[in-house]
PDB file of C-alpha atoms in Angstrom:
ATOM      1  CA  MET A1085      12.893 -17.927  12.823  1.00 37.00           C
ATOM      2  CA  THR A1086      15.765 -19.337  10.919  1.00 37.00           C
ATOM      3  CA  ILE A1087      19.305 -18.016  10.616  1.00 35.00           C
ATOM      4  CA  THR A1088      21.701 -18.382   7.739  1.00 37.00           C
ATOM      5  CA  ILE A1089      24.863 -16.680   6.938  1.00 35.00           C
ATOM      6  CA  SER A1090      25.042 -15.237   3.332  1.00 41.00           C
ATOM      7  CA  PRO A1091      28.292 -16.292   1.753  1.00 38.00           C
ATOM      8  CA  THR A1092      28.657 -12.872  -0.004  1.00 44.00           C
ATOM      9  CA  LEU A1093      27.516 -10.579   2.879  1.00 54.00           C
ATOM     10  CA  ALA A1094      29.064 -10.044   6.264  1.00 67.00           C
ATOM     11  CA  PHE A1095      25.773 -10.233   8.088  1.00 76.00           C
ATOM     12  CA  PRO A1096      23.078 -12.867   8.944  1.00 86.00           C
ATOM     13  CA  ASN A1097      19.897 -13.551   7.043  1.00 90.00           C
ATOM     14  CA  LEU A1098      17.040 -13.896   9.463  1.00 97.00           C
ATOM     15  CA  THR A1099      13.451 -14.809   8.691  1.00 97.00           C
ATOM     16  CA  TRP A1100      10.159 -13.698  10.226  1.00 97.00           C
ATOM     17  CA  GLN A1101       6.505 -14.779   9.396  1.00 98.00           C
ATOM     18  CA  TRP A1102       4.246 -11.734   8.741  1.00 98.00           C
ATOM     19  CA  ARG A1103       0.641 -12.547   7.547  1.00 97.00           C
ATOM     20  CA  ASP A1104       1.746 -16.002   6.582  1.00 97.00           C
ATOM     21  CA  HIS A1105       4.580 -14.605   4.430  1.00 98.00           C
ATOM     22  CA  THR A1106       8.339 -15.090   5.044  1.00 98.00           C
ATOM     23  CA  ILE A1107      10.151 -11.744   5.480  1.00 98.00           C
ATOM     24  CA  CYS A1108      13.900 -11.577   5.365  1.00 98.00           C
ATOM     25  CA  TYR A1109      15.768  -9.172   7.454  1.00 98.00           C
ATOM     26  CA  THR A1110      19.092  -8.729   9.356  1.00 97.00           C
ATOM     27  CA  VAL A1111      20.427  -7.116  12.534  1.00 97.00           C
ATOM     28  CA  MET A1112      23.944  -6.227  13.627  1.00 96.00           C
ATOM     29  CA  GLY A1113      25.274  -4.361  16.675  1.00 96.00           C
ATOM     30  CA  SER A1114      23.763  -2.946  19.747  1.00 96.00           C
ATOM     31  CA  GLY A1115      22.718   0.646  20.794  1.00 96.00           C
ATOM     32  CA  GLN A1116      20.136   3.105  19.372  1.00 96.00           C
ATOM     33  CA  PRO A1117      18.224   1.259  16.559  1.00 98.00           C
ATOM     34  CA  LEU A1118      18.459   2.225  13.024  1.00 98.00           C
ATOM     35  CA  VAL A1119      16.136   0.632  10.419  1.00 98.00           C
ATOM     36  CA  LEU A1120      17.327   0.666   6.779  1.00 98.00           C
ATOM     37  CA  ILE A1121      14.546   0.498   4.040  1.00 98.00           C
ATOM     38  CA  HIS A1122      15.701  -0.195   0.397  1.00 98.00           C
ATOM     39  CA  GLY A1123      14.235   1.236  -2.801  1.00 97.00           C
ATOM     40  CA  PHE A1124      12.379  -0.388  -5.623  1.00 95.00           C
ATOM     41  CA  GLY A1125      13.989  -3.651  -6.858  1.00 94.00           C
ATOM     42  CA  ALA A1126      16.585  -3.621  -4.308  1.00 97.00           C
ATOM     43  CA  SER A1127      17.174  -5.466  -1.006  1.00 97.00           C
ATOM     44  CA  ILE A1128      19.195  -5.777   2.169  1.00 97.00           C
ATOM     45  CA  GLY A1129      22.243  -6.353   0.060  1.00 96.00           C
ATOM     46  CA  HIS A1130      22.062  -2.777  -1.211  1.00 97.00           C
ATOM     47  CA  TRP A1131      23.029  -1.623   2.319  1.00 97.00           C
ATOM     48  CA  ARG A1132      26.142  -3.981   2.462  1.00 96.00           C
ATOM     49  CA  LYS A1133      28.505  -0.990   2.473  1.00 96.00           C
ATOM     50  CA  ASN A1134      26.681   0.696   5.393  1.00 97.00           C
ATOM     51  CA  ILE A1135      25.365  -2.034   7.790  1.00 97.00           C
ATOM     52  CA  PRO A1136      28.827  -3.088   9.301  1.00 96.00           C
ATOM     53  CA  VAL A1137      30.139   0.589   9.596  1.00 96.00           C
ATOM     54  CA  LEU A1138      26.993   1.745  11.331  1.00 97.00           C
ATOM     55  CA  ALA A1139      26.840  -1.191  13.682  1.00 96.00           C
ATOM     56  CA  ASP A1140      30.606  -0.832  14.476  1.00 96.00           C
ATOM     57  CA  ALA A1141      29.869   2.769  15.480  1.00 96.00           C
ATOM     58  CA  GLY A1142      27.630   1.721  18.203  1.00 96.00           C
ATOM     59  CA  TYR A1143      24.155   1.366  16.764  1.00 97.00           C
ATOM     60  CA  GLN A1144      21.824  -1.700  16.406  1.00 97.00           C
ATOM     61  CA  VAL A1145      21.185  -1.692  12.765  1.00 98.00           C
ATOM     62  CA  PHE A1146      18.164  -3.547  11.289  1.00 98.00           C
ATOM     63  CA  ALA A1147      17.670  -3.932   7.515  1.00 98.00           C
ATOM     64  CA  ILE A1148      14.535  -5.685   5.899  1.00 98.00           C
ATOM     65  CA  ASP A1149      13.528  -6.947   2.534  1.00 98.00           C
ATOM     66  CA  LEU A1150      10.197  -5.500   1.796  1.00 98.00           C
ATOM     67  CA  LEU A1151       7.342  -8.002   0.931  1.00 98.00           C
ATOM     68  CA  GLY A1152       8.039  -8.769  -2.816  1.00 98.00           C
ATOM     69  CA  PHE A1153      11.617  -7.932  -2.877  1.00 98.00           C
ATOM     70  CA  GLY A1154      14.931  -9.623  -2.021  1.00 97.00           C
ATOM     71  CA  LYS A1155      14.688 -12.909  -0.207  1.00 96.00           C
ATOM     72  CA  SER A1156      11.206 -12.064   1.272  1.00 98.00           C
ATOM     73  CA  ALA A1157       8.113 -13.812  -0.161  1.00 98.00           C
ATOM     74  CA  LYS A1158       6.505 -12.685  -3.468  1.00 98.00           C
ATOM     75  CA  PRO A1159       2.841 -13.379  -3.115  1.00 98.00           C
ATOM     76  CA  ASP A1160       0.243 -12.194  -5.755  1.00 96.00           C
ATOM     77  CA  LEU A1161      -1.168  -9.238  -3.834  1.00 96.00           C
ATOM     78  CA  ALA A1162      -2.094  -5.619  -4.431  1.00 96.00           C
ATOM     79  CA  TYR A1163       1.180  -3.900  -3.428  1.00 97.00           C
ATOM     80  CA  SER A1164       1.239  -0.450  -2.081  1.00 97.00           C
ATOM     81  CA  LEU A1165       3.014   1.926   0.360  1.00 98.00           C
ATOM     82  CA  ASP A1166       0.359   1.276   2.794  1.00 98.00           C
ATOM     83  CA  LEU A1167       0.987  -2.495   2.792  1.00 98.00           C
ATOM     84  CA  TRP A1168       4.682  -1.915   3.446  1.00 98.00           C
ATOM     85  CA  HIS A1169       3.911   0.638   5.980  1.00 98.00           C
ATOM     86  CA  ASP A1170       1.896  -2.045   7.916  1.00 98.00           C
ATOM     87  CA  LEU A1171       4.915  -4.455   7.519  1.00 98.00           C
ATOM     88  CA  LEU A1172       7.331  -1.976   8.930  1.00 98.00           C
ATOM     89  CA  SER A1173       4.915  -1.212  11.848  1.00 98.00           C
ATOM     90  CA  ASP A1174       4.510  -4.771  12.800  1.00 98.00           C
ATOM     91  CA  PHE A1175       8.189  -5.359  12.402  1.00 98.00           C
ATOM     92  CA  TRP A1176       8.932  -2.496  14.893  1.00 98.00           C
ATOM     93  CA  THR A1177       6.337  -4.071  17.334  1.00 98.00           C
ATOM     94  CA  GLU A1178       7.766  -7.537  17.052  1.00 97.00           C
ATOM     95  CA  HIS A1179      11.550  -6.747  16.942  1.00 98.00           C
ATOM     96  CA  ILE A1180      12.318  -3.187  18.105  1.00 98.00           C
ATOM     97  CA  GLN A1181       9.953  -1.720  20.498  1.00 97.00           C
ATOM     98  CA  ARG A1182      12.155   1.425  21.007  1.00 97.00           C
ATOM     99  CA  PRO A1183      12.028   4.713  19.047  1.00 97.00           C
ATOM    100  CA  ALA A1184      14.169   4.038  15.974  1.00 98.00           C
ATOM    101  CA  VAL A1185      15.860   6.179  13.274  1.00 98.00           C
ATOM    102  CA  TRP A1186      14.211   5.267  10.042  1.00 98.00           C
ATOM    103  CA  VAL A1187      16.763   5.360   7.126  1.00 98.00           C
ATOM    104  CA  GLY A1188      15.419   4.920   3.474  1.00 98.00           C
ATOM    105  CA  ASN A1189      16.450   5.284  -0.082  1.00 98.00           C
ATOM    106  CA  SER A1190      14.094   6.344  -2.846  1.00 96.00           C
ATOM    107  CA  ILE A1191      10.624   4.757  -2.015  1.00 97.00           C
ATOM    108  CA  GLY A1192      12.247   3.530   1.312  1.00 98.00           C
ATOM    109  CA  GLY A1193      12.680   7.225   2.073  1.00 98.00           C
ATOM    110  CA  LEU A1194       8.954   7.826   1.598  1.00 98.00           C
ATOM    111  CA  LEU A1195       8.200   4.832   3.846  1.00 98.00           C
ATOM    112  CA  ALA A1196      10.487   6.320   6.485  1.00 98.00           C
ATOM    113  CA  MET A1197       8.585   9.540   6.314  1.00 98.00           C
ATOM    114  CA  MET A1198       5.370   7.731   6.668  1.00 98.00           C
ATOM    115  CA  MET A1199       6.635   5.926   9.787  1.00 98.00           C
ATOM    116  CA  LEU A1200       7.614   9.288  11.292  1.00 98.00           C
ATOM    117  CA  ALA A1201       4.216  10.904  10.386  1.00 98.00           C
ATOM    118  CA  GLN A1202       1.912   8.200  10.956  1.00 98.00           C
ATOM    119  CA  ARG A1203       3.561   5.984  13.544  1.00 98.00           C
ATOM    120  CA  PRO A1204       5.436   8.665  15.609  1.00 98.00           C
ATOM    121  CA  GLN A1205       5.926   6.516  18.706  1.00 98.00           C
ATOM    122  CA  THR A1206       8.168   4.238  16.562  1.00 98.00           C
ATOM    123  CA  ALA A1207      10.559   6.979  15.459  1.00 98.00           C
ATOM    124  CA  ALA A1208      13.386   9.164  16.893  1.00 97.00           C
ATOM    125  CA  GLY A1209      14.270  10.567  13.728  1.00 97.00           C
ATOM    126  CA  GLY A1210      14.686   9.909   9.875  1.00 98.00           C
ATOM    127  CA  VAL A1211      17.334   9.893   7.218  1.00 98.00           C
ATOM    128  CA  LEU A1212      16.213  10.233   3.523  1.00 98.00           C
ATOM    129  CA  LEU A1213      18.424   9.432   0.678  1.00 98.00           C
ATOM    130  CA  ASN A1214      17.034  10.846  -2.670  1.00 97.00           C
ATOM    131  CA  CYS A1215      13.491  10.310  -1.377  1.00 97.00           C
ATOM    132  CA  ALA A1216      10.900   9.523  -3.896  1.00 95.00           C
ATOM    133  CA  GLY A1217       7.892  11.521  -4.455  1.00 94.00           C
ATOM    134  CA  GLY A1218       5.524   8.627  -4.838  1.00 93.00           C
ATOM    135  CA  LEU A1219       5.455   4.927  -5.504  1.00 91.00           C
ATOM    136  CA  ASN A1220       4.632   5.873  -9.027  1.00 80.00           C
ATOM    137  CA  HIS A1221       4.235   9.079 -10.959  1.00 67.00           C
ATOM    138  CA  ARG A1222       0.853  10.770 -10.582  1.00 55.00           C
ATOM    139  CA  PRO A1223      -0.939  11.479 -13.934  1.00 53.00           C
ATOM    140  CA  ASP A1224      -0.847  15.221 -13.185  1.00 52.00           C
ATOM    141  CA  GLU A1225       2.997  15.163 -12.979  1.00 51.00           C
ATOM    142  CA  LEU A1226       3.313  13.910 -16.552  1.00 44.00           C
ATOM    143  CA  ASN A1227       2.623  15.751 -19.679  1.00 49.00           C
ATOM    144  CA  LEU A1228      -0.044  14.345 -22.096  1.00 49.00           C
ATOM    145  CA  PRO A1229       2.282  12.435 -24.499  1.00 52.00           C
ATOM    146  CA  LEU A1230       4.275  10.872 -21.541  1.00 45.00           C
ATOM    147  CA  ARG A1231       0.986  10.182 -19.709  1.00 50.00           C
ATOM    148  CA  MET A1232      -0.181   8.095 -22.727  1.00 50.00           C
ATOM    149  CA  VAL A1233       3.105   6.273 -22.962  1.00 48.00           C
ATOM    150  CA  MET A1234       3.065   5.323 -19.349  1.00 53.00           C
ATOM    151  CA  GLY A1235      -0.589   4.285 -19.645  1.00 57.00           C
ATOM    152  CA  THR A1236       0.256   1.910 -22.502  1.00 58.00           C
ATOM    153  CA  PHE A1237       3.321   0.429 -20.618  1.00 59.00           C
ATOM    154  CA  THR A1238       1.388  -0.270 -17.494  1.00 65.00           C
ATOM    155  CA  LYS A1239      -1.276  -2.105 -19.627  1.00 64.00           C
ATOM    156  CA  LEU A1240       1.415  -4.167 -21.247  1.00 64.00           C
ATOM    157  CA  VAL A1241       3.107  -4.943 -17.924  1.00 70.00           C
ATOM    158  CA  SER A1242      -0.293  -6.299 -16.514  1.00 71.00           C
ATOM    159  CA  SER A1243      -0.964  -8.399 -19.572  1.00 75.00           C
ATOM    160  CA  PRO A1244      -1.051 -12.113 -18.843  1.00 79.00           C
ATOM    161  CA  ALA A1245       0.494 -12.782 -22.303  1.00 71.00           C
ATOM    162  CA  LEU A1246       2.889  -9.831 -22.644  1.00 82.00           C
ATOM    163  CA  GLY A1247       3.625  -9.059 -19.082  1.00 77.00           C
ATOM    164  CA  PRO A1248       5.977 -11.963 -18.569  1.00 83.00           C
ATOM    165  CA  LEU A1249       7.778 -11.257 -21.825  1.00 83.00           C
ATOM    166  CA  LEU A1250       8.431  -7.637 -20.996  1.00 82.00           C
ATOM    167  CA  PHE A1251       9.475  -8.458 -17.388  1.00 86.00           C
ATOM    168  CA  ASN A1252      12.085 -10.943 -18.755  1.00 88.00           C
ATOM    169  CA  GLN A1253      13.485  -8.144 -21.003  1.00 88.00           C
ATOM    170  CA  VAL A1254      13.677  -5.624 -18.116  1.00 87.00           C
ATOM    171  CA  ARG A1255      15.385  -8.084 -15.807  1.00 92.00           C
ATOM    172  CA  ARG A1256      18.248  -9.174 -18.112  1.00 95.00           C
ATOM    173  CA  ARG A1257      21.552  -8.523 -16.477  1.00 96.00           C
ATOM    174  CA  SER A1258      22.760  -6.439 -19.495  1.00 96.00           C
ATOM    175  CA  ARG A1259      19.634  -4.305 -19.068  1.00 94.00           C
ATOM    176  CA  ILE A1260      20.149  -3.989 -15.222  1.00 96.00           C
ATOM    177  CA  ARG A1261      23.778  -2.829 -15.979  1.00 96.00           C
ATOM    178  CA  GLY A1262      22.688  -0.368 -18.380  1.00 94.00           C
ATOM    179  CA  THR A1263      20.104   1.018 -16.056  1.00 93.00           C
ATOM    180  CA  LEU A1264      22.543   1.327 -13.217  1.00 96.00           C
ATOM    181  CA  LYS A1265      25.109   3.258 -15.286  1.00 94.00           C
ATOM    182  CA  GLN A1266      22.403   5.708 -16.055  1.00 92.00           C
ATOM    183  CA  VAL A1267      21.636   6.282 -12.224  1.00 94.00           C
ATOM    184  CA  TYR A1268      25.316   5.802 -10.888  1.00 97.00           C
ATOM    185  CA  CYS A1269      27.787   8.520 -11.698  1.00 96.00           C
ATOM    186  CA  ASP A1270      30.734   6.368 -10.745  1.00 95.00           C
ATOM    187  CA  PRO A1271      30.770   3.406 -13.202  1.00 94.00           C
ATOM    188  CA  THR A1272      33.101   1.493 -10.928  1.00 95.00           C
ATOM    189  CA  ALA A1273      30.330   1.214  -8.427  1.00 96.00           C
ATOM    190  CA  VAL A1274      28.174  -0.877 -10.943  1.00 97.00           C
ATOM    191  CA  THR A1275      29.872  -4.182  -9.905  1.00 96.00           C
ATOM    192  CA  ASP A1276      28.678  -7.858 -10.863  1.00 96.00           C
ATOM    193  CA  ASP A1277      27.940  -8.164  -7.169  1.00 95.00           C
ATOM    194  CA  LEU A1278      25.456  -5.247  -7.357  1.00 96.00           C
ATOM    195  CA  ILE A1279      23.860  -6.688 -10.576  1.00 97.00           C
ATOM    196  CA  ASP A1280      23.464 -10.099  -8.892  1.00 96.00           C
ATOM    197  CA  ILE A1281      21.769  -8.412  -5.911  1.00 96.00           C
ATOM    198  CA  LEU A1282      19.093  -7.004  -8.153  1.00 96.00           C
ATOM    199  CA  TYR A1283      18.896  -9.897 -10.622  1.00 97.00           C
ATOM    200  CA  GLU A1284      18.750 -12.905  -8.424  1.00 96.00           C
ATOM    201  CA  PRO A1285      15.375 -11.924  -6.625  1.00 96.00           C
ATOM    202  CA  SER A1286      13.850 -11.495 -10.089  1.00 95.00           C
ATOM    203  CA  CYS A1287      14.191 -15.170 -10.866  1.00 96.00           C
ATOM    204  CA  ASP A1288      11.907 -16.159  -7.928  1.00 96.00           C
ATOM    205  CA  PRO A1289       8.422 -17.379  -8.644  1.00 94.00           C
ATOM    206  CA  GLY A1290       5.965 -14.496  -8.401  1.00 95.00           C
ATOM    207  CA  ALA A1291       8.519 -11.751  -9.141  1.00 95.00           C
ATOM    208  CA  GLN A1292       6.877 -10.706 -12.411  1.00 93.00           C
ATOM    209  CA  LYS A1293       3.389 -10.377 -10.874  1.00 93.00           C
ATOM    210  CA  VAL A1294       5.081  -8.249  -8.018  1.00 95.00           C
ATOM    211  CA  PHE A1295       6.631  -5.952 -10.628  1.00 92.00           C
ATOM    212  CA  ALA A1296       3.288  -5.518 -12.460  1.00 91.00           C
ATOM    213  CA  SER A1297       1.490  -4.848  -9.359  1.00 93.00           C
ATOM    214  CA  ILE A1298       3.771  -2.201  -8.151  1.00 93.00           C
ATOM    215  CA  LEU A1299       3.931  -0.463 -11.351  1.00 88.00           C
ATOM    216  CA  THR A1300       0.073  -0.144 -11.450  1.00 87.00           C
ATOM    217  CA  ALA A1301      -0.238   0.884  -7.586  1.00 91.00           C
ATOM    218  CA  PRO A1302      -1.304   4.149  -6.320  1.00 91.00           C
ATOM    219  CA  ALA A1303       1.242   6.660  -5.873  1.00 92.00           C
ATOM    220  CA  GLY A1304       0.794   7.122  -2.238  1.00 95.00           C
ATOM    221  CA  PRO A1305       1.079  10.178  -0.056  1.00 96.00           C
ATOM    222  CA  ARG A1306       3.155  13.145  -1.103  1.00 95.00           C
ATOM    223  CA  PRO A1307       6.267  14.126   0.875  1.00 96.00           C
ATOM    224  CA  SER A1308       4.704  17.632   1.119  1.00 95.00           C
ATOM    225  CA  ASP A1309       1.649  16.244   2.840  1.00 96.00           C
ATOM    226  CA  LEU A1310       3.800  14.102   5.247  1.00 97.00           C
ATOM    227  CA  LEU A1311       6.217  16.905   6.392  1.00 96.00           C
ATOM    228  CA  PRO A1312       3.765  18.813   8.339  1.00 95.00           C
ATOM    229  CA  GLN A1313       2.922  15.840  10.334  1.00 96.00           C
ATOM    230  CA  ILE A1314       6.509  15.015  11.295  1.00 97.00           C
ATOM    231  CA  GLN A1315       8.035  16.340  14.631  1.00 95.00           C
ATOM    232  CA  GLN A1316      11.251  14.353  14.652  1.00 96.00           C
ATOM    233  CA  PRO A1317      14.619  15.558  13.188  1.00 96.00           C
ATOM    234  CA  LEU A1318      15.448  14.653   9.540  1.00 97.00           C
ATOM    235  CA  LEU A1319      18.746  14.384   7.748  1.00 98.00           C
ATOM    236  CA  VAL A1320      18.090  14.480   3.889  1.00 98.00           C
ATOM    237  CA  LEU A1321      21.014  13.450   1.732  1.00 98.00           C
ATOM    238  CA  TRP A1322      20.778  13.865  -2.135  1.00 98.00           C
ATOM    239  CA  GLY A1323      22.910  12.753  -5.059  1.00 98.00           C
ATOM    240  CA  GLU A1324      22.993  15.928  -7.262  1.00 97.00           C
ATOM    241  CA  ALA A1325      23.231  13.908 -10.476  1.00 96.00           C
ATOM    242  CA  ASP A1326      20.088  11.764  -9.917  1.00 94.00           C
ATOM    243  CA  PRO A1327      18.072  11.545 -13.161  1.00 91.00           C
ATOM    244  CA  TRP A1328      15.099   9.676 -11.383  1.00 89.00           C
ATOM    245  CA  THR A1329      14.578  11.901  -8.397  1.00 91.00           C
ATOM    246  CA  PRO A1330      16.362  15.222  -9.627  1.00 92.00           C
ATOM    247  CA  ILE A1331      17.693  17.528  -6.900  1.00 95.00           C
ATOM    248  CA  ALA A1332      15.226  20.160  -8.014  1.00 92.00           C
ATOM    249  CA  GLY A1333      12.673  18.001  -6.141  1.00 92.00           C
ATOM    250  CA  SER A1334      14.411  18.488  -2.857  1.00 96.00           C
ATOM    251  CA  LYS A1335      13.547  22.243  -2.673  1.00 95.00           C
ATOM    252  CA  LEU A1336      10.957  21.738   0.049  1.00 95.00           C
ATOM    253  CA  TYR A1337      13.700  19.921   2.272  1.00 96.00           C
ATOM    254  CA  GLN A1338      16.109  22.561   1.541  1.00 95.00           C
ATOM    255  CA  ASP A1339      13.661  25.373   2.524  1.00 94.00           C
ATOM    256  CA  LEU A1340      13.031  23.690   5.865  1.00 93.00           C
ATOM    257  CA  ALA A1341      16.762  23.292   6.335  1.00 94.00           C
ATOM    258  CA  ALA A1342      17.246  27.049   5.738  1.00 91.00           C
ATOM    259  CA  GLN A1343      14.596  27.744   8.499  1.00 89.00           C
ATOM    260  CA  ARG A1344      16.125  25.292  11.029  1.00 78.00           C
ATOM    261  CA  GLU A1345      17.456  28.240  13.332  1.00 70.00           C
ATOM    262  CA  THR A1346      14.003  29.617  13.423  1.00 73.00           C
ATOM    263  CA  GLY A1347      12.640  26.533  15.137  1.00 71.00           C
ATOM    264  CA  ALA A1348      10.754  25.199  12.217  1.00 70.00           C
ATOM    265  CA  THR A1349       9.347  21.687  12.444  1.00 74.00           C
ATOM    266  CA  PRO A1350      10.555  19.307  11.497  1.00 84.00           C
ATOM    267  CA  SER A1351      14.168  20.264  12.028  1.00 92.00           C
ATOM    268  CA  VAL A1352      15.859  19.381   8.754  1.00 96.00           C
ATOM    269  CA  THR A1353      19.526  19.033   7.920  1.00 96.00           C
ATOM    270  CA  PHE A1354      20.161  18.989   4.160  1.00 97.00           C
ATOM    271  CA  GLN A1355      23.347  17.812   2.381  1.00 97.00           C
ATOM    272  CA  ALA A1356      23.801  17.496  -1.488  1.00 98.00           C
ATOM    273  CA  ILE A1357      26.428  14.876  -2.613  1.00 98.00           C
ATOM    274  CA  ALA A1358      28.181  16.053  -5.877  1.00 97.00           C
ATOM    275  CA  LYS A1359      28.775  13.692  -8.595  1.00 96.00           C
ATOM    276  CA  THR A1360      26.421  11.025  -7.335  1.00 98.00           C
ATOM    277  CA  GLY A1361      23.087   9.498  -8.578  1.00 97.00           C
ATOM    278  CA  HIS A1362      20.040   7.916  -7.108  1.00 96.00           C
ATOM    279  CA  CYS A1363      21.767   5.581  -4.517  1.00 98.00           C
ATOM    280  CA  PRO A1364      24.336   7.605  -2.585  1.00 98.00           C
ATOM    281  CA  HIS A1365      24.593   5.007   0.208  1.00 98.00           C
ATOM    282  CA  ASP A1366      25.959   2.511  -2.353  1.00 98.00           C
ATOM    283  CA  GLU A1367      27.831   4.861  -4.751  1.00 98.00           C
ATOM    284  CA  ARG A1368      29.476   7.030  -2.063  1.00 97.00           C
ATOM    285  CA  PRO A1369      29.144   4.851   1.204  1.00 97.00           C
ATOM    286  CA  GLU A1370      32.134   6.595   2.905  1.00 97.00           C
ATOM    287  CA  GLU A1371      30.395  10.080   2.520  1.00 97.00           C
ATOM    288  CA  VAL A1372      26.997   8.796   3.422  1.00 98.00           C
ATOM    289  CA  ASN A1373      28.131   6.874   6.536  1.00 98.00           C
ATOM    290  CA  SER A1374      30.064   9.766   7.790  1.00 97.00           C
ATOM    291  CA  ALA A1375      27.223  12.236   7.230  1.00 98.00           C
ATOM    292  CA  ILE A1376      24.686   9.746   9.075  1.00 98.00           C
ATOM    293  CA  LEU A1377      27.101   9.250  12.063  1.00 97.00           C
ATOM    294  CA  ASP A1378      27.965  12.957  12.350  1.00 96.00           C
ATOM    295  CA  TRP A1379      24.207  13.781  12.419  1.00 97.00           C
ATOM    296  CA  LEU A1380      23.405  11.122  14.902  1.00 96.00           C
ATOM    297  CA  THR A1381      26.312  12.222  17.181  1.00 94.00           C
ATOM    298  CA  ALA A1382      24.926  15.919  17.079  1.00 91.00           C
ATOM    299  CA  LEU A1383      21.433  14.884  18.227  1.00 86.00           C
ATOM    300  CA  ALA A1384      20.866  15.140  21.941  1.00 61.00           C
ATOM    301  CA  TRP A1385      19.657  11.528  22.388  1.00 53.00           C
ATOM    302  CA  ALA A1386      22.506  10.039  20.313  1.00 45.00           C
TER     303      ALA A1386
END
């Protein structure tokens, strides 16, 4: 294990070898463990406004760069939710070994649900932030014209000749800024530091092949299939103005939250966050941090 202190972040970068690949992670504080899982294209740095606050409140906060993202290795593999689920399971066994609260944004939320459902011994609860419905759209979720467009796009992304050219266009700083302004309601949250967090890993060798592999990967399990397997309490936070995972998709969580007093399993607490997009932990960190800490305090084991 090596330790370096990031010049732009207030927490250490640690490394761990997993299946001969270097994985970057961080840990701060002590107490009940929380594990933060980023979304597509993001990394530990996307939690920079949350990690110190949660740690200062009396929790041991872990955050990890999933294989293929951030400062973790970017090998040429078939990426999938199952691969990252195995990574998180082994990370828990190696570094935590106590029931943790799994906190995830977007695909990180779906991975958190997988940990609660499939590795219940690792989990005391879960926090979902604009949870994705899958790693990619399923064909049945798209109308025919859009299905054809997405099929063509994935073929181009995977092309040895055109894939790198397309990736270089997608990862331009100006393109990243434009995308963020579509999914963040508060334009002041789209800072140069945030763009650097997303841009710099895209310059690493292998990043383009990771991008292509993920966009052509299977969608993975549906939240509706995972929820009946989950026994632990869930806090679900949702930015109301998210164009990527619209709040309409949160109905199954809202329905469970409405049944909470009847003893429905899992016990779900739902909170919508107004004027907020796909990444509420970064766009509205004060509100998200407060909601998480209040929920943790209310739990009997907190």
